[in-house]
């Protein structure tokens, strides 16, 4: 009888520890989720180039870009010291990405110690037209990889 009670107590304790561990791991992974919220951008193609405001880069994942309409642009990623872009340096290659593409740009922003990422774009054609899209400094998965 005593052996069965001892066994049941150990099973209950093990189950309790498993529940606590699962809850803690769930909270831990949520607290360290990347900066993956889509932010809209727009660029008028009579300009030569443009850059988004900086966004916090929280991990080593690729920058996500999804152009949705307008002429194709050539994109690169800059690492900066703040959201205003102070101390910005290019930390990726340059890639022409077309509308409808879900893109992941390899970059070294986080690895180089820059806390903010900016998306930089250059026109591929002079046009009185806007290019629209969304981007995020961190990714939840890899799409079409550039770089």
mmCIF file of C-alpha atoms in Angstrom:
data_model
loop_
_atom_site.group_PDB
_atom_site.id
_atom_site.type_symbol
_atom_site.label_atom_id
_atom_site.label_comp_id
_atom_site.label_asym_id
_atom_site.label_seq_id
_atom_site.Cartn_x
_atom_site.Cartn_y
_atom_site.Cartn_z
ATOM 1 C CA UNK A 1 0.000 0.000 0.000
ATOM 2 C CA UNK A 2 2.730 2.438 0.982
ATOM 3 C CA UNK A 3 4.606 1.771 -2.265
ATOM 4 C CA UNK A 4 1.492 2.592 -4.328
ATOM 5 C CA UNK A 5 0.910 5.867 -2.411
ATOM 6 C CA UNK A 6 4.544 6.819 -2.829
ATOM 7 C CA UNK A 7 4.327 6.046 -6.574
ATOM 8 C CA UNK A 8 1.122 8.144 -6.937
ATOM 9 C CA UNK A 9 2.752 11.075 -5.120
ATOM 10 C CA UNK A 10 5.781 10.873 -7.417
ATOM 11 C CA UNK A 11 3.507 10.767 -10.500
ATOM 12 C CA UNK A 12 1.593 13.822 -9.242
ATOM 13 C CA UNK A 13 4.826 15.707 -8.548
ATOM 14 C CA UNK A 14 6.246 14.835 -11.980
ATOM 15 C CA UNK A 15 3.025 15.944 -13.701
ATOM 16 C CA UNK A 16 3.038 19.208 -11.760
ATOM 17 C CA UNK A 17 6.651 19.898 -12.738
ATOM 18 C CA UNK A 18 5.824 19.195 -16.387
ATOM 19 C CA UNK A 19 2.925 21.680 -16.311
ATOM 20 C CA UNK A 20 5.053 24.383 -14.657
ATOM 21 C CA UNK A 21 7.893 23.820 -17.151
ATOM 22 C CA UNK A 22 5.509 24.020 -20.129
ATOM 23 C CA UNK A 23 3.972 27.274 -18.858
ATOM 24 C CA UNK A 24 7.393 28.811 -18.197
ATOM 25 C CA UNK A 25 8.732 27.847 -21.624
ATOM 26 C CA UNK A 26 5.651 29.335 -23.278
ATOM 27 C CA UNK A 27 6.136 32.624 -21.437
ATOM 28 C CA UNK A 28 9.867 32.611 -22.200
ATOM 29 C CA UNK A 29 9.386 32.118 -25.944
ATOM 30 C CA UNK A 30 6.678 34.816 -26.084
ATOM 31 C CA UNK A 31 8.904 37.295 -24.268
ATOM 32 C CA UNK A 32 11.646 36.820 -26.857
ATOM 33 C CA UNK A 33 9.544 36.768 -30.007
ATOM 34 C CA UNK A 34 11.053 38.833 -32.816
ATOM 35 C CA UNK A 35 9.859 42.179 -34.113
ATOM 36 C CA UNK A 36 7.694 40.615 -36.824
ATOM 37 C CA UNK A 37 4.745 43.002 -37.106
ATOM 38 C CA UNK A 38 4.239 44.139 -40.703
ATOM 39 C CA UNK A 39 4.768 47.864 -41.224
ATOM 40 C CA UNK A 40 3.673 49.547 -44.453
ATOM 41 C CA UNK A 41 6.065 51.484 -46.647
ATOM 42 C CA UNK A 42 5.599 53.552 -49.783
ATOM 43 C CA UNK A 43 8.046 55.027 -52.264
ATOM 44 C CA UNK A 44 7.423 57.441 -55.124
ATOM 45 C CA UNK A 45 9.479 56.406 -58.158
ATOM 46 C CA UNK A 46 10.403 59.955 -59.196
ATOM 47 C CA UNK A 47 12.778 59.843 -56.209
ATOM 48 C CA UNK A 48 16.145 58.155 -56.586
ATOM 49 C CA UNK A 49 16.114 56.369 -53.228
ATOM 50 C CA UNK A 50 14.448 56.235 -49.842
ATOM 51 C CA UNK A 51 14.712 54.630 -46.424
ATOM 52 C CA UNK A 52 12.174 53.601 -43.805
ATOM 53 C CA UNK A 53 12.404 54.651 -40.184
ATOM 54 C CA UNK A 54 14.450 52.255 -38.112
ATOM 55 C CA UNK A 55 12.791 49.436 -36.236
ATOM 56 C CA UNK A 56 14.255 47.399 -33.383
ATOM 57 C CA UNK A 57 16.155 44.325 -34.613
ATOM 58 C CA UNK A 58 15.823 41.696 -31.915
ATOM 59 C CA UNK A 59 17.365 38.574 -33.440
ATOM 60 C CA UNK A 60 19.485 37.123 -36.255
ATOM 61 C CA UNK A 61 16.585 36.297 -38.568
ATOM 62 C CA UNK A 62 16.283 37.728 -42.061
ATOM 63 C CA UNK A 63 14.425 40.968 -42.809
ATOM 64 C CA UNK A 64 10.986 40.297 -44.298
ATOM 65 C CA UNK A 65 9.836 42.338 -47.332
ATOM 66 C CA UNK A 66 6.626 42.008 -49.340
ATOM 67 C CA UNK A 67 6.135 44.599 -52.117
ATOM 68 C CA UNK A 68 2.462 44.663 -53.086
ATOM 69 C CA UNK A 69 2.135 47.143 -55.966
ATOM 70 C CA UNK A 70 4.008 49.572 -58.191
ATOM 71 C CA UNK A 71 7.353 49.379 -59.982
ATOM 72 C CA UNK A 72 9.993 46.970 -58.648
ATOM 73 C CA UNK A 73 12.627 48.430 -56.335
ATOM 74 C CA UNK A 74 16.154 47.439 -55.376
ATOM 75 C CA UNK A 75 16.271 46.787 -51.614
ATOM 76 C CA UNK A 76 19.036 46.651 -49.036
ATOM 77 C CA UNK A 77 19.090 46.547 -45.240
ATOM 78 C CA UNK A 78 20.865 49.096 -43.060
ATOM 79 C CA UNK A 79 21.811 48.758 -39.425
ATOM 80 C CA UNK A 80 21.474 51.889 -37.297
ATOM 81 C CA UNK A 81 22.048 53.099 -33.762
ATOM 82 C CA UNK A 82 18.476 54.403 -33.351
ATOM 83 C CA UNK A 83 15.129 54.739 -35.138
ATOM 84 C CA UNK A 84 16.278 58.001 -36.765
ATOM 85 C CA UNK A 85 19.046 56.136 -38.587
ATOM 86 C CA UNK A 86 22.072 57.657 -36.857
ATOM 87 C CA UNK A 87 25.230 55.713 -37.670
ATOM 88 C CA UNK A 88 23.458 53.715 -40.406
ATOM 89 C CA UNK A 89 25.563 51.313 -42.465
ATOM 90 C CA UNK A 90 24.522 48.883 -45.202
ATOM 91 C CA UNK A 91 24.590 45.353 -43.805
ATOM 92 C CA UNK A 92 23.174 43.325 -46.693
ATOM 93 C CA UNK A 93 23.493 42.997 -50.431
ATOM 94 C CA UNK A 94 21.203 44.898 -52.823
ATOM 95 C CA UNK A 95 18.396 42.950 -54.482
ATOM 96 C CA UNK A 96 15.646 43.774 -56.945
ATOM 97 C CA UNK A 97 12.411 42.340 -55.574
ATOM 98 C CA UNK A 98 9.197 42.268 -57.612
ATOM 99 C CA UNK A 99 5.577 42.754 -56.555
ATOM 100 C CA UNK A 100 3.909 39.807 -54.936
ATOM 101 C CA UNK A 101 7.198 38.310 -53.740
ATOM 102 C CA UNK A 102 7.467 37.272 -50.108
ATOM 103 C CA UNK A 103 11.160 37.954 -49.545
ATOM 104 C CA UNK A 104 13.697 37.301 -46.792
ATOM 105 C CA UNK A 105 16.845 39.440 -46.960
ATOM 106 C CA UNK A 106 19.956 38.039 -45.297
ATOM 107 C CA UNK A 107 21.642 40.730 -43.198
ATOM 108 C CA UNK A 108 24.100 41.217 -40.343
ATOM 109 C CA UNK A 109 22.353 43.963 -38.379
ATOM 110 C CA UNK A 110 22.009 42.068 -35.104
ATOM 111 C CA UNK A 111 25.376 40.343 -35.455
ATOM 112 C CA UNK A 112 27.150 43.695 -35.918
ATOM 113 C CA UNK A 113 25.576 45.107 -32.762
ATOM 114 C CA UNK A 114 23.228 47.571 -34.461
ATOM 115 C CA UNK A 115 19.959 47.704 -32.494
ATOM 116 C CA UNK A 116 17.826 49.041 -35.380
ATOM 117 C CA UNK A 117 17.207 47.944 -38.960
ATOM 118 C CA UNK A 118 16.098 50.156 -41.838
ATOM 119 C CA UNK A 119 14.834 49.100 -45.233
ATOM 120 C CA UNK A 120 16.520 51.094 -48.008
ATOM 121 C CA UNK A 121 15.214 51.179 -51.561
ATOM 122 C CA UNK A 122 16.339 52.542 -54.918
ATOM 123 C CA UNK A 123 14.157 52.889 -57.972
ATOM 124 C CA UNK A 124 14.732 50.610 -60.936
ATOM 125 C CA UNK A 125 12.779 52.840 -63.321
ATOM 126 C CA UNK A 126 11.799 56.503 -63.311
ATOM 127 C CA UNK A 127 7.996 56.628 -63.095
ATOM 128 C CA UNK A 128 5.263 58.854 -61.745
ATOM 129 C CA UNK A 129 4.027 55.926 -59.655
ATOM 130 C CA UNK A 130 4.104 54.659 -56.088
ATOM 131 C CA UNK A 131 5.495 51.362 -54.846
ATOM 132 C CA UNK A 132 3.728 49.973 -51.769
ATOM 133 C CA UNK A 133 4.526 47.082 -49.479
ATOM 134 C CA UNK A 134 5.097 45.810 -45.954
ATOM 135 C CA UNK A 135 8.238 44.807 -44.082
ATOM 136 C CA UNK A 136 9.500 43.698 -40.682
ATOM 137 C CA UNK A 137 13.035 43.636 -39.242
ATOM 138 C CA UNK A 138 12.653 40.075 -37.940
ATOM 139 C CA UNK A 139 11.022 37.014 -39.509
ATOM 140 C CA UNK A 140 8.994 34.045 -38.373
ATOM 141 C CA UNK A 141 10.121 31.961 -41.371
ATOM 142 C CA UNK A 142 12.206 32.135 -44.541
ATOM 143 C CA UNK A 143 10.467 32.995 -47.793
ATOM 144 C CA UNK A 144 12.330 33.584 -51.072
ATOM 145 C CA UNK A 145 15.835 34.207 -49.705
ATOM 146 C CA UNK A 146 18.000 37.025 -51.069
ATOM 147 C CA UNK A 147 21.631 37.011 -50.026
#
